[in-house]
Amino acid sequence: MGQMALHAQPGLDSFAAAGGDPLALSREGWGALLQSWGWERFHGFQAFRALHRRHLASWDEAREVPRRLREQLENRLPIIWPVIDERFISGDGTVRSLLRLKDGEHVEAVFLPDEVFEGPAGLKRRRTTLCISSQAGCPVNCQFCLTALLGLRRNLGAGEIAGQVLTLVHEHGLRRGTGPCDRLNVVYMGMGEPMLNYEAVMQSVRLLCDDEGLALPPRRVTISTAGIVEKIRRFGTEPVRPRLAISLNASSEDQRQALMPIHRGQGGFAALLAAAREFPLAKRERLTFEYVLLAGINDTDADAGRLLQLLQGIRAKVNLIPWNQGPELSWQTPSPERVQGFQARLLAGGLPAFVRRPRGLDVFAACGQLSRRRAGAYTINMQSP
Ligand code: SAH
């Protein structure tokens, strides 16, 4: 099997682009690949399920697959999962994991156990959110974010992105049907700008939403962007299309330009909000706008008023995120009263607004704090000696 055979097969492009990572290959791609090796399509589907449904550590464990095929797979496409190097466990139950990729690069992913909630017929159900990274580091230089200080180290492949979810699902015992989790949400809100690693991010979404894999409903997946306009428009046309969140964070051109230098290059509010206004929402779907509240910078009632103006005509909701501190950064977090006041002003203007409660602050797991930092309140070193 040479590269020629790979390139001749549709659906294998992302696989080839990801350097032949078996975790990046779609179910259809698996079928085509194993056919090109002289096996049946269904053997490929078995391989896909072994990875995405069962999280097998090695091909040797895939007993449903013929032995000769297991050997071929082990030789040609060994499975390399992201490895949890360290875990930082917050007093609130949030767990930040430092994951090592196969080239030694690290990314972070966060497990956010949510409270029990009342499901249909009064049944108690549990909701869990996983927050994952799309790049190692980040090239978008947001002035209030710790990840920005890393710069971009590299893009992640689709298998490395989906692999974070699968590893955490396995680690925290969230497997569908067997685990305690009734509802799993995945948010692309960790390190990196998803829309600047578009192909790999969308491929990872398709992998996670595949019926024969984890089978996540796309509406339980949220992609958050600093506002890459051209990619927002393209995202709107995707057949498997998660929810969209836009990190707005400012109420005037000058403010946003200062806080998020990427703003001007994207055509300012006019271009960004036109894309938002034209975004094809499903019935009852809302666009989410995130707004980091920085004391004395963007948290006044006048800011709230301008925000209402900007979002006029968009079926939107706003998530207010009081700034989470980072030692290298010198912004201030507004008082709870100011946060409430800001929220009240939006609500009075008819805009649904929620205050995002910080999670995992004590272990640097909260929004904007992911930076491969080793300090944490309670540290469990998972690295074997
Ligand atoms: N690059 C994408 C994905 C990261 S999501 C994006 O910008 O949307 C991370 C969210 O946390 C963004 O909404 C960002 O604005 C916010 N954020 C960044 N630093 C923060 C901080 N220190 N405190 C609170 N929120 C922060």
JSON list of N, CA, C and O in Angstrom, two decimals, residues 25-35 39-50 59 65 69 73:
[
{"chain": "A", "resi": 25, "resn": "LEU", "atom": "N", "xyz": [-9.30, 9.32, 10.77]},
{"chain": "A", "resi": 25, "resn": "LEU", "atom": "CA", "xyz": [-9.96, 8.74, 9.60]},
{"chain": "A", "resi": 25, "resn": "LEU", "atom": "C", "xyz": [-11.46, 8.53, 9.86]},
{"chain": "A", "resi": 25, "resn": "LEU", "atom": "O", "xyz": [-11.85, 7.98, 10.89]},
{"chain": "A", "resi": 26, "resn": "SER", "atom": "N", "xyz": [-12.28, 8.99, 8.91]},
{"chain": "A", "resi": 26, "resn": "SER", "atom": "CA", "xyz": [-13.73, 8.83, 9.03]},
{"chain": "A", "resi": 26, "resn": "SER", "atom": "C", "xyz": [-14.11, 7.36, 8.85]},
{"chain": "A", "resi": 26, "resn": "SER", "atom": "O", "xyz": [-13.33, 6.56, 8.36]},
{"chain": "A", "resi": 27, "resn": "ARG", "atom": "N", "xyz": [-15.36, 7.05, 9.19]},
{"chain": "A", "resi": 27, "resn": "ARG", "atom": "CA", "xyz": [-15.83, 5.67, 9.02]},
{"chain": "A", "resi": 27, "resn": "ARG", "atom": "C", "xyz": [-15.77, 5.26, 7.55]},
{"chain": "A", "resi": 27, "resn": "ARG", "atom": "O", "xyz": [-15.27, 4.19, 7.20]},
{"chain": "A", "resi": 28, "resn": "GLU", "atom": "N", "xyz": [-16.26, 6.16, 6.67]},
{"chain": "A", "resi": 28, "resn": "GLU", "atom": "CA", "xyz": [-16.20, 5.88, 5.23]},
{"chain": "A", "resi": 28, "resn": "GLU", "atom": "C", "xyz": [-14.76, 5.72, 4.77]},
{"chain": "A", "resi": 28, "resn": "GLU", "atom": "O", "xyz": [-14.43, 4.86, 3.96]},
{"chain": "A", "resi": 29, "resn": "GLY", "atom": "N", "xyz": [-13.91, 6.59, 5.28]},
{"chain": "A", "resi": 29, "resn": "GLY", "atom": "CA", "xyz": [-12.49, 6.52, 4.95]},
{"chain": "A", "resi": 29, "resn": "GLY", "atom": "C", "xyz": [-11.87, 5.18, 5.35]},
{"chain": "A", "resi": 29, "resn": "GLY", "atom": "O", "xyz": [-11.09, 4.59, 4.60]},
{"chain": "A", "resi": 30, "resn": "TRP", "atom": "N", "xyz": [-12.27, 4.71, 6.52]},
{"chain": "A", "resi": 30, "resn": "TRP", "atom": "CA", "xyz": [-11.80, 3.39, 6.98]},
{"chain": "A", "resi": 30, "resn": "TRP", "atom": "C", "xyz": [-12.24, 2.29, 6.02]},
{"chain": "A", "resi": 30, "resn": "TRP", "atom": "O", "xyz": [-11.47, 1.40, 5.68]},
{"chain": "A", "resi": 31, "resn": "GLY", "atom": "N", "xyz": [-13.51, 2.38, 5.59]},
{"chain": "A", "resi": 31, "resn": "GLY", "atom": "CA", "xyz": [-14.02, 1.37, 4.66]},
{"chain": "A", "resi": 31, "resn": "GLY", "atom": "C", "xyz": [-13.18, 1.34, 3.40]},
{"chain": "A", "resi": 31, "resn": "GLY", "atom": "O", "xyz": [-12.75, 0.28, 2.93]},
{"chain": "A", "resi": 32, "resn": "ALA", "atom": "N", "xyz": [-12.92, 2.55, 2.85]},
{"chain": "A", "resi": 32, "resn": "ALA", "atom": "CA", "xyz": [-12.16, 2.65, 1.60]},
{"chain": "A", "resi": 32, "resn": "ALA", "atom": "C", "xyz": [-10.72, 2.20, 1.80]},
{"chain": "A", "resi": 32, "resn": "ALA", "atom": "O", "xyz": [-10.15, 1.49, 0.96]},
{"chain": "A", "resi": 33, "resn": "LEU", "atom": "N", "xyz": [-10.13, 2.58, 2.92]},
{"chain": "A", "resi": 33, "resn": "LEU", "atom": "CA", "xyz": [-8.73, 2.22, 3.16]},
{"chain": "A", "resi": 33, "resn": "LEU", "atom": "C", "xyz": [-8.56, 0.71, 3.24]},
{"chain": "A", "resi": 33, "resn": "LEU", "atom": "O", "xyz": [-7.70, 0.13, 2.57]},
{"chain": "A", "resi": 34, "resn": "LEU", "atom": "N", "xyz": [-9.43, 0.06, 4.02]},
{"chain": "A", "resi": 34, "resn": "LEU", "atom": "CA", "xyz": [-9.24, -1.38, 4.19]},
{"chain": "A", "resi": 34, "resn": "LEU", "atom": "C", "xyz": [-9.62, -2.13, 2.90]},
{"chain": "A", "resi": 34, "resn": "LEU", "atom": "O", "xyz": [-9.03, -3.16, 2.60]},
{"chain": "A", "resi": 35, "resn": "GLN", "atom": "N", "xyz": [-10.53, -1.57, 2.12]},
{"chain": "A", "resi": 35, "resn": "GLN", "atom": "CA", "xyz": [-10.79, -2.16, 0.80]},
{"chain": "A", "resi": 35, "resn": "GLN", "atom": "C", "xyz": [-9.54, -2.08, -0.06]},
{"chain": "A", "resi": 35, "resn": "GLN", "atom": "O", "xyz": [-9.20, -3.02, -0.78]},
{"chain": "A", "resi": 39, "resn": "TRP", "atom": "N", "xyz": [-9.36, -5.92, 2.05]},
{"chain": "A", "resi": 39, "resn": "TRP", "atom": "CA", "xyz": [-10.36, -6.39, 3.00]},
{"chain": "A", "resi": 39, "resn": "TRP", "atom": "C", "xyz": [-11.73, -5.85, 2.60]},
{"chain": "A", "resi": 39, "resn": "TRP", "atom": "O", "xyz": [-11.88, -5.15, 1.60]},
{"chain": "A", "resi": 40, "resn": "GLU", "atom": "N", "xyz": [-12.73, -6.18, 3.41]},
{"chain": "A", "resi": 40, "resn": "GLU", "atom": "CA", "xyz": [-14.09, -5.69, 3.13]},
{"chain": "A", "resi": 40, "resn": "GLU", "atom": "C", "xyz": [-14.29, -4.34, 3.81]},
{"chain": "A", "resi": 40, "resn": "GLU", "atom": "O", "xyz": [-13.64, -4.03, 4.81]},
{"chain": "A", "resi": 41, "resn": "ARG", "atom": "N", "xyz": [-15.30, -3.59, 3.26]},
{"chain": "A", "resi": 41, "resn": "ARG", "atom": "CA", "xyz": [-15.62, -2.29, 3.86]},
{"chain": "A", "resi": 41, "resn": "ARG", "atom": "C", "xyz": [-15.99, -2.42, 5.35]},
{"chain": "A", "resi": 41, "resn": "ARG", "atom": "O", "xyz": [-15.61, -1.61, 6.18]},
{"chain": "A", "resi": 42, "resn": "PHE", "atom": "N", "xyz": [-16.73, -3.49, 5.65]},
{"chain": "A", "resi": 42, "resn": "PHE", "atom": "CA", "xyz": [-17.20, -3.62, 7.04]},
{"chain": "A", "resi": 42, "resn": "PHE", "atom": "C", "xyz": [-16.04, -3.80, 8.01]},
{"chain": "A", "resi": 42, "resn": "PHE", "atom": "O", "xyz": [-16.14, -3.44, 9.17]},
{"chain": "A", "resi": 43, "resn": "HIS", "atom": "N", "xyz": [-14.93, -4.35, 7.51]},
{"chain": "A", "resi": 43, "resn": "HIS", "atom": "CA", "xyz": [-13.76, -4.44, 8.38]},
{"chain": "A", "resi": 43, "resn": "HIS", "atom": "C", "xyz": [-13.28, -3.04, 8.79]},
{"chain": "A", "resi": 43, "resn": "HIS", "atom": "O", "xyz": [-12.87, -2.81, 9.92]},
{"chain": "A", "resi": 44, "resn": "GLY", "atom": "N", "xyz": [-13.39, -2.13, 7.83]},
{"chain": "A", "resi": 44, "resn": "GLY", "atom": "CA", "xyz": [-13.02, -0.75, 8.13]},
{"chain": "A", "resi": 44, "resn": "GLY", "atom": "C", "xyz": [-13.95, -0.15, 9.17]},
{"chain": "A", "resi": 44, "resn": "GLY", "atom": "O", "xyz": [-13.51, 0.56, 10.08]},
{"chain": "A", "resi": 45, "resn": "PHE", "atom": "N", "xyz": [-15.25, -0.45, 9.04]},
{"chain": "A", "resi": 45, "resn": "PHE", "atom": "CA", "xyz": [-16.21, 0.08, 10.02]},
{"chain": "A", "resi": 45, "resn": "PHE", "atom": "C", "xyz": [-15.91, -0.48, 11.40]},
{"chain": "A", "resi": 45, "resn": "PHE", "atom": "O", "xyz": [-16.06, 0.20, 12.42]},
{"chain": "A", "resi": 46, "resn": "GLN", "atom": "N", "xyz": [-15.50, -1.76, 11.45]},
{"chain": "A", "resi": 46, "resn": "GLN", "atom": "CA", "xyz": [-15.14, -2.35, 12.75]},
{"chain": "A", "resi": 46, "resn": "GLN", "atom": "C", "xyz": [-13.97, -1.61, 13.37]},
{"chain": "A", "resi": 46, "resn": "GLN", "atom": "O", "xyz": [-13.95, -1.35, 14.58]},
{"chain": "A", "resi": 47, "resn": "ALA", "atom": "N", "xyz": [-13.00, -1.27, 12.52]},
{"chain": "A", "resi": 47, "resn": "ALA", "atom": "CA", "xyz": [-11.83, -0.55, 13.03]},
{"chain": "A", "resi": 47, "resn": "ALA", "atom": "C", "xyz": [-12.25, 0.81, 13.58]},
{"chain": "A", "resi": 47, "resn": "ALA", "atom": "O", "xyz": [-11.81, 1.23, 14.66]},
{"chain": "A", "resi": 48, "resn": "PHE", "atom": "N", "xyz": [-13.15, 1.49, 12.85]},
{"chain": "A", "resi": 48, "resn": "PHE", "atom": "CA", "xyz": [-13.63, 2.80, 13.31]},
{"chain": "A", "resi": 48, "resn": "PHE", "atom": "C", "xyz": [-14.31, 2.69, 14.67]},
{"chain": "A", "resi": 48, "resn": "PHE", "atom": "O", "xyz": [-14.06, 3.47, 15.59]},
{"chain": "A", "resi": 49, "resn": "ARG", "atom": "N", "xyz": [-15.16, 1.68, 14.78]},
{"chain": "A", "resi": 49, "resn": "ARG", "atom": "CA", "xyz": [-15.87, 1.49, 16.07]},
{"chain": "A", "resi": 49, "resn": "ARG", "atom": "C", "xyz": [-14.90, 1.16, 17.20]},
{"chain": "A", "resi": 49, "resn": "ARG", "atom": "O", "xyz": [-15.08, 1.62, 18.33]},
{"chain": "A", "resi": 50, "resn": "ALA", "atom": "N", "xyz": [-13.88, 0.38, 16.88]},
{"chain": "A", "resi": 50, "resn": "ALA", "atom": "CA", "xyz": [-12.91, 0.01, 17.93]},
{"chain": "A", "resi": 50, "resn": "ALA", "atom": "C", "xyz": [-12.27, 1.26, 18.52]},
{"chain": "A", "resi": 50, "resn": "ALA", "atom": "O", "xyz": [-12.02, 1.35, 19.71]},
{"chain": "A", "resi": 59, "resn": "TRP", "atom": "N", "xyz": [-4.58, -2.42, 18.67]},
{"chain": "A", "resi": 59, "resn": "TRP", "atom": "CA", "xyz": [-5.35, -3.23, 17.74]},
{"chain": "A", "resi": 59, "resn": "TRP", "atom": "C", "xyz": [-5.46, -4.67, 18.22]},
{"chain": "A", "resi": 59, "resn": "TRP", "atom": "O", "xyz": [-6.40, -5.38, 17.87]},
{"chain": "A", "resi": 65, "resn": "VAL", "atom": "N", "xyz": [-11.90, -8.41, 14.89]},
{"chain": "A", "resi": 65, "resn": "VAL", "atom": "CA", "xyz": [-11.20, -8.21, 13.62]},
{"chain": "A", "resi": 65, "resn": "VAL", "atom": "C", "xyz": [-10.29, -9.42, 13.38]},
{"chain": "A", "resi": 65, "resn": "VAL", "atom": "O", "xyz": [-9.67, -9.92, 14.31]},
{"chain": "A", "resi": 69, "resn": "LEU", "atom": "N", "xyz": [-5.49, -9.08, 10.00]},
{"chain": "A", "resi": 69, "resn": "LEU", "atom": "CA", "xyz": [-5.76, -7.64, 9.86]},
{"chain": "A", "resi": 69, "resn": "LEU", "atom": "C", "xyz": [-5.28, -6.88, 11.09]},
{"chain": "A", "resi": 69, "resn": "LEU", "atom": "O", "xyz": [-4.71, -5.79, 10.98]},
{"chain": "A", "resi": 73, "resn": "LEU", "atom": "N", "xyz": [-2.75, -3.77, 10.94]},
{"chain": "A", "resi": 73, "resn": "LEU", "atom": "CA", "xyz": [-3.08, -2.47, 11.54]},
{"chain": "A", "resi": 73, "resn": "LEU", "atom": "C", "xyz": [-2.01, -2.06, 12.56]},
{"chain": "A", "resi": 73, "resn": "LEU", "atom": "O", "xyz": [-1.56, -0.92, 12.60]}
]
